mmCIF file of C-alpha atoms and ligand atoms in Angstrom:
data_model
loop_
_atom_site.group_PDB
_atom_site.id
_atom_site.type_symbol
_atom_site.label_atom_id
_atom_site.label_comp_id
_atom_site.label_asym_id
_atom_site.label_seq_id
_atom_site.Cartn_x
_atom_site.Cartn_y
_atom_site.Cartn_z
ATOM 1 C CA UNK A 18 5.101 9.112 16.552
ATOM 2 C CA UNK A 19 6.657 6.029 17.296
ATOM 3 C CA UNK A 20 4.540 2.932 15.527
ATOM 4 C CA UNK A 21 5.752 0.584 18.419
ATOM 5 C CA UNK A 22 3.233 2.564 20.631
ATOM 6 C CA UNK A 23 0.447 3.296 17.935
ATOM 7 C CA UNK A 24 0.158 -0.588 18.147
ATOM 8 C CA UNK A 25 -0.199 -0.602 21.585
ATOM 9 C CA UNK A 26 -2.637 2.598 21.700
ATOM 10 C CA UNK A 27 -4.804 1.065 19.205
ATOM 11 C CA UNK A 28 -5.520 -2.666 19.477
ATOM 12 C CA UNK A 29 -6.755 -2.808 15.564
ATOM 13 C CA UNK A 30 -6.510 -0.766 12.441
ATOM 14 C CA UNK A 31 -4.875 -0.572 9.013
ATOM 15 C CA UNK A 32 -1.795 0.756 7.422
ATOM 16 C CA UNK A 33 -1.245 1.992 3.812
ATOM 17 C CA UNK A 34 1.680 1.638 1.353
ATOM 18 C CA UNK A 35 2.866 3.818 -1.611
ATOM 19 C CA UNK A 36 5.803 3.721 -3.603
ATOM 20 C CA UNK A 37 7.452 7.620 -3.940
ATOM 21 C CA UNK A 38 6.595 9.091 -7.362
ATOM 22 C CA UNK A 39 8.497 9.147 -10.345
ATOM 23 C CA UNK A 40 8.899 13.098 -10.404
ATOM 24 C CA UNK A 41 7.744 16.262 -8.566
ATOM 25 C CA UNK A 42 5.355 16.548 -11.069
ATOM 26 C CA UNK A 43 3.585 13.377 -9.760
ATOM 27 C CA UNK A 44 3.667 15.290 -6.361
ATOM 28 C CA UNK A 45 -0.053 16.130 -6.430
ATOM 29 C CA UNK A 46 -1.751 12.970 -8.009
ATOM 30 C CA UNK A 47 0.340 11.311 -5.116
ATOM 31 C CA UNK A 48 -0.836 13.437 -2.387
ATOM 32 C CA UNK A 49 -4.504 13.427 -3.682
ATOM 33 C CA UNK A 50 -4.242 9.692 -3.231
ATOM 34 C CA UNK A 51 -2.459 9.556 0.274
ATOM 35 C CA UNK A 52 -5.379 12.443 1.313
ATOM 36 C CA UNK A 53 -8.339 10.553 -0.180
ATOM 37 C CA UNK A 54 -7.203 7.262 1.600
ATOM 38 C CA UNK A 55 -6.832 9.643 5.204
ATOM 39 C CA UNK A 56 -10.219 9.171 5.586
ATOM 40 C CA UNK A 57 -9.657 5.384 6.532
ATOM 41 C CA UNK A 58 -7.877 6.342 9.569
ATOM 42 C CA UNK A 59 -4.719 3.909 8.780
ATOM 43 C CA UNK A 60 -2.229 4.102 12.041
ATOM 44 C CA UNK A 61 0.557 4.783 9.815
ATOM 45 C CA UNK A 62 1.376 4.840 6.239
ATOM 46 C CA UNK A 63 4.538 4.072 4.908
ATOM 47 C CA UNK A 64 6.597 4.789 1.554
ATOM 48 C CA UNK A 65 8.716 2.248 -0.378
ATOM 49 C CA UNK A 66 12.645 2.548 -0.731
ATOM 50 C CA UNK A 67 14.455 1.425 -4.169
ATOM 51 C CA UNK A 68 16.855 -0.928 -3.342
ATOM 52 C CA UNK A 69 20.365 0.037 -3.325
ATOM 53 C CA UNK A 70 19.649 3.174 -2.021
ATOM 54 C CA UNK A 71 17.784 3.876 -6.132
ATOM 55 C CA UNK A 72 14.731 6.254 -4.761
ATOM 56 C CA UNK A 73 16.198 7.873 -1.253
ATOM 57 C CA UNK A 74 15.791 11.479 -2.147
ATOM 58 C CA UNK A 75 12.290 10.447 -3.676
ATOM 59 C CA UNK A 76 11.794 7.833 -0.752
ATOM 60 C CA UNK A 77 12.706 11.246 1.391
ATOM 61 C CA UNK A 78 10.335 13.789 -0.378
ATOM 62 C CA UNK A 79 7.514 11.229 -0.598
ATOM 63 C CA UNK A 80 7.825 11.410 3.443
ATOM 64 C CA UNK A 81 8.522 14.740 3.886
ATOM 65 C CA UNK A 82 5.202 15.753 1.814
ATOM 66 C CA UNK A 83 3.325 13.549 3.833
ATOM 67 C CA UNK A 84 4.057 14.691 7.027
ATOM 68 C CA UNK A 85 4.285 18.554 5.806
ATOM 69 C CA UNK A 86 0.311 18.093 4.859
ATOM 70 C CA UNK A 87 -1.393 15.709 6.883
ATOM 71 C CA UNK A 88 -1.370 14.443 10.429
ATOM 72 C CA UNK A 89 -0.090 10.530 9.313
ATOM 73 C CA UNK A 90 2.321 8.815 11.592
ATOM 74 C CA UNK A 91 5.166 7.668 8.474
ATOM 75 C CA UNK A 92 7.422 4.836 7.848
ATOM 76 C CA UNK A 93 10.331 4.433 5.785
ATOM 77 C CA UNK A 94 10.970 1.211 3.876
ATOM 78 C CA UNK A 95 14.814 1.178 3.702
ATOM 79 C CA UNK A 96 17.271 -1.140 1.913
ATOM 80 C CA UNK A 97 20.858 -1.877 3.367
ATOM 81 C CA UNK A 98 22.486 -4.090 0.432
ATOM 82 C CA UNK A 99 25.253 -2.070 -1.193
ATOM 83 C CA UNK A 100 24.785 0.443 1.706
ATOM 84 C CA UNK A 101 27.935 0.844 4.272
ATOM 85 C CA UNK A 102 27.548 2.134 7.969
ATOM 86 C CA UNK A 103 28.523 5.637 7.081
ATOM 87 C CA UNK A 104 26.229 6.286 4.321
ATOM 88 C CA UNK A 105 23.271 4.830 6.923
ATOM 89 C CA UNK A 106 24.554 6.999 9.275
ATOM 90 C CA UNK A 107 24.443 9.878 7.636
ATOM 91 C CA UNK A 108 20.602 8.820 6.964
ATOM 92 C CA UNK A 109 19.518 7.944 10.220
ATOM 93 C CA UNK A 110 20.704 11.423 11.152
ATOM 94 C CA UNK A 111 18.960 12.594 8.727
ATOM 95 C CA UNK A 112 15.466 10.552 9.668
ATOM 96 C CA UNK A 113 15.807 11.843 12.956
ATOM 97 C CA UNK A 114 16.291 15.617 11.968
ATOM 98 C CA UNK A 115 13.260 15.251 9.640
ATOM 99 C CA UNK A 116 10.984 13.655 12.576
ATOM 100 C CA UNK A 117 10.710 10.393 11.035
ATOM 101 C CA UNK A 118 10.364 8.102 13.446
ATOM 102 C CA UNK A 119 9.997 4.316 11.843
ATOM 103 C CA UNK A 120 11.595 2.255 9.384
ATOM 104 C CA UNK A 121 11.246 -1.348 7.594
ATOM 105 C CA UNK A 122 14.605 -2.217 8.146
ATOM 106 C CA UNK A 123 14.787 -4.569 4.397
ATOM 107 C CA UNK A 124 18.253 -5.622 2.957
ATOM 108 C CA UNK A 125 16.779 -5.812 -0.882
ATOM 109 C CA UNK A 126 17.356 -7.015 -3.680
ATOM 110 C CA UNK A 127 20.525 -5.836 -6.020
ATOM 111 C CA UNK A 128 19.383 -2.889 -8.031
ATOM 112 C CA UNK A 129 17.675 -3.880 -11.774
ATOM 113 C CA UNK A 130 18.592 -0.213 -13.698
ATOM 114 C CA UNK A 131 22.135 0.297 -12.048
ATOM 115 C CA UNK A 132 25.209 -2.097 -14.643
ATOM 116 C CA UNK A 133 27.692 -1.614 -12.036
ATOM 117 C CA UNK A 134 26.007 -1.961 -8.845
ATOM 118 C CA UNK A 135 28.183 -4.271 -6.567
ATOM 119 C CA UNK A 136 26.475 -5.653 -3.148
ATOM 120 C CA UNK A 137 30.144 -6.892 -1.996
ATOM 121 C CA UNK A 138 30.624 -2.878 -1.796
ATOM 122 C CA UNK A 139 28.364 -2.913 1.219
ATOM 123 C CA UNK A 140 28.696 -3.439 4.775
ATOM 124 C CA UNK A 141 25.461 -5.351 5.414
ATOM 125 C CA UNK A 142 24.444 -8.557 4.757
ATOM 126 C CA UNK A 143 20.830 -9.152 6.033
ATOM 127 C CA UNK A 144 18.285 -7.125 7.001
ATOM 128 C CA UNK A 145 18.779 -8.473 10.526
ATOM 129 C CA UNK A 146 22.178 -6.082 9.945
ATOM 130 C CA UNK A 147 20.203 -3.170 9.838
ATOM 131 C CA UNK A 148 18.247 -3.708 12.315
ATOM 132 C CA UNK A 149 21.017 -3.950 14.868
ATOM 133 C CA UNK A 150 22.421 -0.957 13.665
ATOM 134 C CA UNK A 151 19.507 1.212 13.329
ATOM 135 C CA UNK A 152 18.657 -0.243 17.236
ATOM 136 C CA UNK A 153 21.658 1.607 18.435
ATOM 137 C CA UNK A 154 20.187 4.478 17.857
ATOM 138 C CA UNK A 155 17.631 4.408 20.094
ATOM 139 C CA UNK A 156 14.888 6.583 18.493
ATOM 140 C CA UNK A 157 13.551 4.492 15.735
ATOM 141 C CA UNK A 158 10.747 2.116 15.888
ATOM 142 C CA UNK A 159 11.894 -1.076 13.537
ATOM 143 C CA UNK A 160 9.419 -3.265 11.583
ATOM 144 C CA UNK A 161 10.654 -6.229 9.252
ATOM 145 C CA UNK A 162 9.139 -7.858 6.405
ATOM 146 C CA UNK A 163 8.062 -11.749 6.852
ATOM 147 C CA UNK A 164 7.254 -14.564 4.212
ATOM 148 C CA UNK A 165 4.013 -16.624 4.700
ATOM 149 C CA UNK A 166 5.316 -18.853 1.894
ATOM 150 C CA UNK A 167 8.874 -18.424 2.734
ATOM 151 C CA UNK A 168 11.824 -15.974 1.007
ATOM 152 C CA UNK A 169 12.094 -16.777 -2.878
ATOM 153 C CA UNK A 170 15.874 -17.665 -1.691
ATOM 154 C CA UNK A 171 15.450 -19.237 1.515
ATOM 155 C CA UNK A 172 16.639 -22.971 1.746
ATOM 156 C CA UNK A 173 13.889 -24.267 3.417
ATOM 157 C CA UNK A 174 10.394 -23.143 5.101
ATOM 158 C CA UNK A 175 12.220 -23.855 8.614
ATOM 159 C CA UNK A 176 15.491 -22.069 7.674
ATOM 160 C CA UNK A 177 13.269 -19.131 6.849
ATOM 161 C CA UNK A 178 11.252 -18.904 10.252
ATOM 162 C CA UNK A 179 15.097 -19.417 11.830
ATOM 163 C CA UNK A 180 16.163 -16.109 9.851
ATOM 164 C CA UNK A 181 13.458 -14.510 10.486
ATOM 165 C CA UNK A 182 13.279 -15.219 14.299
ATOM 166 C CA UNK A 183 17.082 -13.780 13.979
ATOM 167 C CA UNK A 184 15.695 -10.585 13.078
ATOM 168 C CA UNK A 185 13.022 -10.004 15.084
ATOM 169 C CA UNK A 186 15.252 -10.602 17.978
ATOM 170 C CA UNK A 187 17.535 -8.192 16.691
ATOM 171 C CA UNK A 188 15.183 -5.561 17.638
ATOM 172 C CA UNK A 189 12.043 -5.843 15.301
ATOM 173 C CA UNK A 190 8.801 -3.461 17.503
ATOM 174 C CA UNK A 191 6.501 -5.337 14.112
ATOM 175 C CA UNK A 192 6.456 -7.763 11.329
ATOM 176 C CA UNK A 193 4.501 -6.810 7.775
ATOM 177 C CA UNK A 194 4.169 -10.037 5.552
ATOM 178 C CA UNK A 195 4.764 -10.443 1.974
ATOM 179 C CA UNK A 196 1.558 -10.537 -0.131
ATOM 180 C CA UNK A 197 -0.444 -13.973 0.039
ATOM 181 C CA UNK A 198 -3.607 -14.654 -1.988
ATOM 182 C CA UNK A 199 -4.853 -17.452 0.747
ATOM 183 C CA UNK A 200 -5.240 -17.226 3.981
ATOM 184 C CA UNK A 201 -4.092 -20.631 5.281
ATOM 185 C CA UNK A 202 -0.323 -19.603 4.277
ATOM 186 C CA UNK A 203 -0.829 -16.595 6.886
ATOM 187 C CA UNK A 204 -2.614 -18.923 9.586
ATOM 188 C CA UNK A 205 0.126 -21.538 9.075
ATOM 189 C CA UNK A 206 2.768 -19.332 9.381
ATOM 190 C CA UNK A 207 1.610 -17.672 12.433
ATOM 191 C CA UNK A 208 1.655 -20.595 13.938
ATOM 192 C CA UNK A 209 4.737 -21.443 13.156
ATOM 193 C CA UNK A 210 5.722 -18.517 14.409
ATOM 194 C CA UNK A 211 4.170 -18.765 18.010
ATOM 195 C CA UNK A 212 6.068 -21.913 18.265
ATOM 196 C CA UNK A 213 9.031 -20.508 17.536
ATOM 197 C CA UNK A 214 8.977 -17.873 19.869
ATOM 198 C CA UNK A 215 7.831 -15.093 17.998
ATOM 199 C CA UNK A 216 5.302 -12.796 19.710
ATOM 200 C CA UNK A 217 5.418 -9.113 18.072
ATOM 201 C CA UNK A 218 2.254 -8.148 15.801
ATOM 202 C CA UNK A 219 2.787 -9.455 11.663
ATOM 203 C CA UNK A 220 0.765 -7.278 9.624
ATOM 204 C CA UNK A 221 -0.967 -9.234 6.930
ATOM 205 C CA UNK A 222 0.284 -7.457 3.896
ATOM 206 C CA UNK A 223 -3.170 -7.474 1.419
ATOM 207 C CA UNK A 224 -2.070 -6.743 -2.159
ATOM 208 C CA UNK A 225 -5.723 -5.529 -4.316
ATOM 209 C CA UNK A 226 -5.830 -7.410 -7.593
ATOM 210 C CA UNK A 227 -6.079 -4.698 -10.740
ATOM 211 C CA UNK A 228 -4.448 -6.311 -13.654
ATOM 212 C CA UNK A 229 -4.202 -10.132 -14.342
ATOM 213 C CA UNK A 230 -0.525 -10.135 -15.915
ATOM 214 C CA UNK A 231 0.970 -8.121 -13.183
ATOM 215 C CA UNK A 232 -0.194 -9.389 -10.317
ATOM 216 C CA UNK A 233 1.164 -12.889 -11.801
ATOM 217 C CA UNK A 234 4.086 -11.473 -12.104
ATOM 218 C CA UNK A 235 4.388 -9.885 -8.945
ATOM 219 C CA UNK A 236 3.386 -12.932 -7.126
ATOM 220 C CA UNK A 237 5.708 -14.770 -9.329
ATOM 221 C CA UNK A 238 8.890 -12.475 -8.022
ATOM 222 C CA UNK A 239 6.996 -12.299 -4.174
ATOM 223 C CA UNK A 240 7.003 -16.349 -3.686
ATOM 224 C CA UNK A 241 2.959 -15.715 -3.299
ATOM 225 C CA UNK A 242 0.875 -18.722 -5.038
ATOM 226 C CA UNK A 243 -2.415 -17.726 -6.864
ATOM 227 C CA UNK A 244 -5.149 -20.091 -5.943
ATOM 228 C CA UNK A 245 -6.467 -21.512 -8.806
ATOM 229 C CA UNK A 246 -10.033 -20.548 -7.892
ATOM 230 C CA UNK A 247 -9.193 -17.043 -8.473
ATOM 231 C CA UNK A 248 -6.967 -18.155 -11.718
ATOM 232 C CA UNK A 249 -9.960 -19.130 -13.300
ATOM 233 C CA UNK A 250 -11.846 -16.276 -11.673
ATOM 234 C CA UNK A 251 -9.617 -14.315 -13.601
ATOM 235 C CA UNK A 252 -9.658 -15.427 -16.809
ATOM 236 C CA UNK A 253 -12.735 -14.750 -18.334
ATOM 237 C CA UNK A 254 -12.549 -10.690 -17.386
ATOM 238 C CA UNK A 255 -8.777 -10.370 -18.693
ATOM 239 C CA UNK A 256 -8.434 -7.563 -20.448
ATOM 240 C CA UNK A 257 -11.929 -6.060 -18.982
ATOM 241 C CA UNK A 258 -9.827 -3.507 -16.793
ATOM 242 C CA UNK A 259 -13.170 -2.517 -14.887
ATOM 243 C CA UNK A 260 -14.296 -6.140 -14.135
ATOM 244 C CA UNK A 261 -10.361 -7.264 -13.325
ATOM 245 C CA UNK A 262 -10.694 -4.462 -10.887
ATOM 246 C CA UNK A 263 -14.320 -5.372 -9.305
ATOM 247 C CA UNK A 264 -13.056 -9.023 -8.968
ATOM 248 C CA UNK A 265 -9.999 -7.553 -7.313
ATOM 249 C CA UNK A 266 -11.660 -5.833 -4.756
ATOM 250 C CA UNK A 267 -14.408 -8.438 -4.222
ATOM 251 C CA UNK A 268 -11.454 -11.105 -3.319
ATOM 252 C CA UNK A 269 -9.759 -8.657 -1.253
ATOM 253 C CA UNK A 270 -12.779 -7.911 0.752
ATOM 254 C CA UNK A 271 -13.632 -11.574 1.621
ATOM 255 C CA UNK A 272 -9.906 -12.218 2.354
ATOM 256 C CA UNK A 273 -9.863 -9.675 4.976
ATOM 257 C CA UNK A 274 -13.185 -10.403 6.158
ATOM 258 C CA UNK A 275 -11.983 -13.942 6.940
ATOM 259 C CA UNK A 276 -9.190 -12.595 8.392
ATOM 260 C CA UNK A 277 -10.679 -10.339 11.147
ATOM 261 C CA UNK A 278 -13.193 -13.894 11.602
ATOM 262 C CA UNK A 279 -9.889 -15.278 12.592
ATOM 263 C CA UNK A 280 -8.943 -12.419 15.365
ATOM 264 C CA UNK A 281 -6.512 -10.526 13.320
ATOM 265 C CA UNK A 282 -6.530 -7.035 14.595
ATOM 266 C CA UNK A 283 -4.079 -5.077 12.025
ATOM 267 C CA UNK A 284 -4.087 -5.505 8.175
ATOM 268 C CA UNK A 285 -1.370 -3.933 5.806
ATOM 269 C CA UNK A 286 -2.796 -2.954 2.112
ATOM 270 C CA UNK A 287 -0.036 -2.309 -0.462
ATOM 271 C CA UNK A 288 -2.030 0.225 -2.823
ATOM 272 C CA UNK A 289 0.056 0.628 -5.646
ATOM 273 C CA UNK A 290 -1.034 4.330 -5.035
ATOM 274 C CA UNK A 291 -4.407 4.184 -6.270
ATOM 275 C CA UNK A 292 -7.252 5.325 -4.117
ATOM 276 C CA UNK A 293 -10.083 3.692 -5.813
ATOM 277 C CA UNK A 294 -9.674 -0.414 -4.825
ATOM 278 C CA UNK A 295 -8.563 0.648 -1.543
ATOM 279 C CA UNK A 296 -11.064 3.018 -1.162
ATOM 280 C CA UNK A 297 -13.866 0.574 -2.385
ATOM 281 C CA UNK A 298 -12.117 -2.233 0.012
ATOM 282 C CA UNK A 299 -12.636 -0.076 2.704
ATOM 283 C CA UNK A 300 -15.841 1.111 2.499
ATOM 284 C CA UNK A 301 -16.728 -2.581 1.589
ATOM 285 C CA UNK A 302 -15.583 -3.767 5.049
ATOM 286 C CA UNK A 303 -17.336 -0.490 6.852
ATOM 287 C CA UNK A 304 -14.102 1.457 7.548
ATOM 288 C CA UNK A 305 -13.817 5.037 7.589
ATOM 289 C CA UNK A 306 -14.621 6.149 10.934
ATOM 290 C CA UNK A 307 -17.737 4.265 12.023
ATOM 291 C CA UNK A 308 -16.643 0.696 12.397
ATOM 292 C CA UNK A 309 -14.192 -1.481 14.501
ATOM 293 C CA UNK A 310 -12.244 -4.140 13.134
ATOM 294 C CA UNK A 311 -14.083 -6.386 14.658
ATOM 295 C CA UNK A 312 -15.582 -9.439 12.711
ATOM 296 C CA UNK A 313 -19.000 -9.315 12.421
HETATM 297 P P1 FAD B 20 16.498 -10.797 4.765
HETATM 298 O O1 FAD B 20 15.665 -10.930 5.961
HETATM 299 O O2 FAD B 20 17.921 -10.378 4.959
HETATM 300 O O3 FAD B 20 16.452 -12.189 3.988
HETATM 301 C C1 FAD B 20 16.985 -12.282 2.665
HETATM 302 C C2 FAD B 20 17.338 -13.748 2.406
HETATM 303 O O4 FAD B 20 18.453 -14.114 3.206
HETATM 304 C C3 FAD B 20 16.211 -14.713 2.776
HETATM 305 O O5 FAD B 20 16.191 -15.766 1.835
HETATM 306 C C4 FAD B 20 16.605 -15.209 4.148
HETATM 307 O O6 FAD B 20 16.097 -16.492 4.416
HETATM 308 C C5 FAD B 20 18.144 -15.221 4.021
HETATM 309 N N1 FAD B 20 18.803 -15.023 5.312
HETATM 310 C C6 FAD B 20 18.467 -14.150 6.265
HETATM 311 N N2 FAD B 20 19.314 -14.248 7.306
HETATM 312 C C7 FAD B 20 20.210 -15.210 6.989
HETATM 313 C C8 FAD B 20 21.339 -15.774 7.643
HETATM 314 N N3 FAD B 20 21.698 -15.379 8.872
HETATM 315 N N4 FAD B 20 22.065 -16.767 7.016
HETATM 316 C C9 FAD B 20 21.692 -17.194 5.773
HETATM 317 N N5 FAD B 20 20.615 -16.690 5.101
HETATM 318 C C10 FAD B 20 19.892 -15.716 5.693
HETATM 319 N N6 FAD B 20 12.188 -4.196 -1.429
HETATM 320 C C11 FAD B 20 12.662 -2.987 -1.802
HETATM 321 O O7 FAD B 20 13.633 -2.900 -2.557
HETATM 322 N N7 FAD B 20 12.079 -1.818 -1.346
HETATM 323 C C12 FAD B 20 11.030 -1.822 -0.503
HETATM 324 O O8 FAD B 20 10.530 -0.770 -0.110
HETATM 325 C C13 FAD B 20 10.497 -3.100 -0.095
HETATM 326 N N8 FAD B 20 9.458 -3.174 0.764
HETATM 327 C C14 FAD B 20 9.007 -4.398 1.185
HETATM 328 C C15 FAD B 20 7.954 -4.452 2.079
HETATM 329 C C16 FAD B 20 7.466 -5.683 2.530
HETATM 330 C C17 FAD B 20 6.327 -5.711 3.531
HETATM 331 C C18 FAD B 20 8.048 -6.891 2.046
HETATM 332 C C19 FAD B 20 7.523 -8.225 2.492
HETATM 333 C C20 FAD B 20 9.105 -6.841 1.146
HETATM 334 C C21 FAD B 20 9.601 -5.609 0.707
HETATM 335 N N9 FAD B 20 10.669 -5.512 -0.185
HETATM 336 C C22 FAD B 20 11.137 -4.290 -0.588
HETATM 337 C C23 FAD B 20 11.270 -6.733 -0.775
HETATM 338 C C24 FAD B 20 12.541 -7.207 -0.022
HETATM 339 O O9 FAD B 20 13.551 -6.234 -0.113
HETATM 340 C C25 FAD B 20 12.984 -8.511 -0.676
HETATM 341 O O10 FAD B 20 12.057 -9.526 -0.413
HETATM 342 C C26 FAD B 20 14.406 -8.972 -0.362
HETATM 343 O O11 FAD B 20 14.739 -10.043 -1.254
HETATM 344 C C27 FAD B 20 14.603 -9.534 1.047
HETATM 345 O O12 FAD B 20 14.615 -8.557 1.989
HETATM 346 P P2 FAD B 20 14.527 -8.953 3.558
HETATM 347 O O13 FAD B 20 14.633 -7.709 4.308
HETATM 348 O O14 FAD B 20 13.391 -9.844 3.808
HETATM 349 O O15 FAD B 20 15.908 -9.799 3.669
#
């Protein structure tokens, strides 16, 4: 099902992501996790894509296990840097055969693992690119990734909203945002956003905190600042992996609650495929089949 009309059949809700596993063997752990989390009736989940094209079989499998043993409406994240116009076609061929229906149309980052990976090679520049090509198509529904805190490489906080109005005018159905640990970088950019023009549903992207180092790192990579409030909330249970964790999901849960206080109807939760925080997040804010999305 296309997600451009789950949005408009369901006015609120949440949507999961996982990254594809490592090997088949991880097939099961990773299914157990995508099951478990089922019960929190997201509108769509969606896998991750390695950029320059590093995890498309796994990206592929991931989806095709999905949708071979549960009911989810899927998404593929996909990456066009490196990528020319006949190996995407040959894809979105592909997509189509295989009933998936939705992509994040991303033009990622140059591959870490791969010496003699060359982006000139490819035949798209932006993700706005891919977007226009995967339009022509007409089958897919297209969602793009957004930056409350503006792209690591963007020149300016108004160049970004530019390139980013570029894209969703390209033929964007969605927007899902990078992770951001306060609120007021969402708010701000939303309205920034309304004033430029922009009026498609942006996902707030809500990354669960598990370990200190990584998540500084992440946000690090992400352009995503770490309040020092939760810095210092932080440091005194480093290295307690259970009370890291608690903390985690006790921030997560009052970020989202402010969020739905502020009338936002859809939230995104990266899970790094674990079950537990997003389980406990979820529960915590009275999901899994009994409540709205409503703020209290
Ligand atoms: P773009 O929108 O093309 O922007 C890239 C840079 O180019 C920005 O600095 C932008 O300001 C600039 N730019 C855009 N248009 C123009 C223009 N016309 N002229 C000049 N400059 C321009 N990465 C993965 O590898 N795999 C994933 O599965 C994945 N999933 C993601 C999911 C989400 C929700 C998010 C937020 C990010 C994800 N990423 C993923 C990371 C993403 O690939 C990187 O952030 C990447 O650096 C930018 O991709 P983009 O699609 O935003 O690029």
């Amino acid at each position: 099902m296309k997600i451009s009309d789950v949005l408009k059949q369901n006015k609120q809700g949440i949507s999961l992501e996982f990254f594809p596993p490592k090997t088949t063997m991880g097939k099961e752990s990773f299914l157990k996790v995508v099951k478990d989390l089922r019960a929190y009736k997201p509108l769509y989940v969606s896998v991750t894509y390695g950029s320059g094209g590093t995890t498309q079989d796994r990206t592929l499998n991931a989806l095709n296990w999905i949708r071979a043993e549960t009911d989810l409406t899927v998404m593929s994240h996909l990456t066009c840097i490196g990528a020319t116009r006949t190996s995407m076609d040959a894809l979105m061929r592909e997509y189509q055969a295989r009933g998936i229906d939705n992509i994040l149309a991303l033009r990622g980052d140059p591959p870490k693992n791969v010496s003699d990976f060359d982006p000139a090679l490819g035949e798209f520049k932006y993700a706005k690119d891919l977007v226009a090509f995967v339009k022509q198509y007409h089958y897919f529904s297209l969602a793009v990734a957004v930056y409350p805190e503006g792209h690591l490489q963007s020149p300016s906080i108004e160049k970004d909203m530019d390139y980013t109005k570029q894209k969703i005018d390209a033929g964007a159905d969605f927007g899902i945002t990078q992770m951001f640990f306060d609120n007021r970088y969402y708010y701000e950019f939303m309205d920034r956003a309304a004033k430029a023009g922009i009026t498609i549903p942006i996902l707030p992207g809500i990354m669960p905190i598990i370990d200190c180092k990584r998540i500084q790192e992440f946000a690090g990579v992400c352009n995503a600042t770490l309040p020092k409030d939760i810095l210092d909330r932080m440091e005194p249970v480093t290295g307690i992996a259970e009370d890291m964790r608690k903390l985690g999901v006790d921030f997560a849960v009052k970020q989202v609650e402010d969020l739905m206080k502020h009338g936002v109807n859809y939230v995104h939760f990266y899970t790094m495929n674990r079950s537990d925080s997003v389980s406990e997040i979820l529960s915590a804010l009275g999901f899994g089949g009994h409540r709205t999305m409503k703020a209290a």
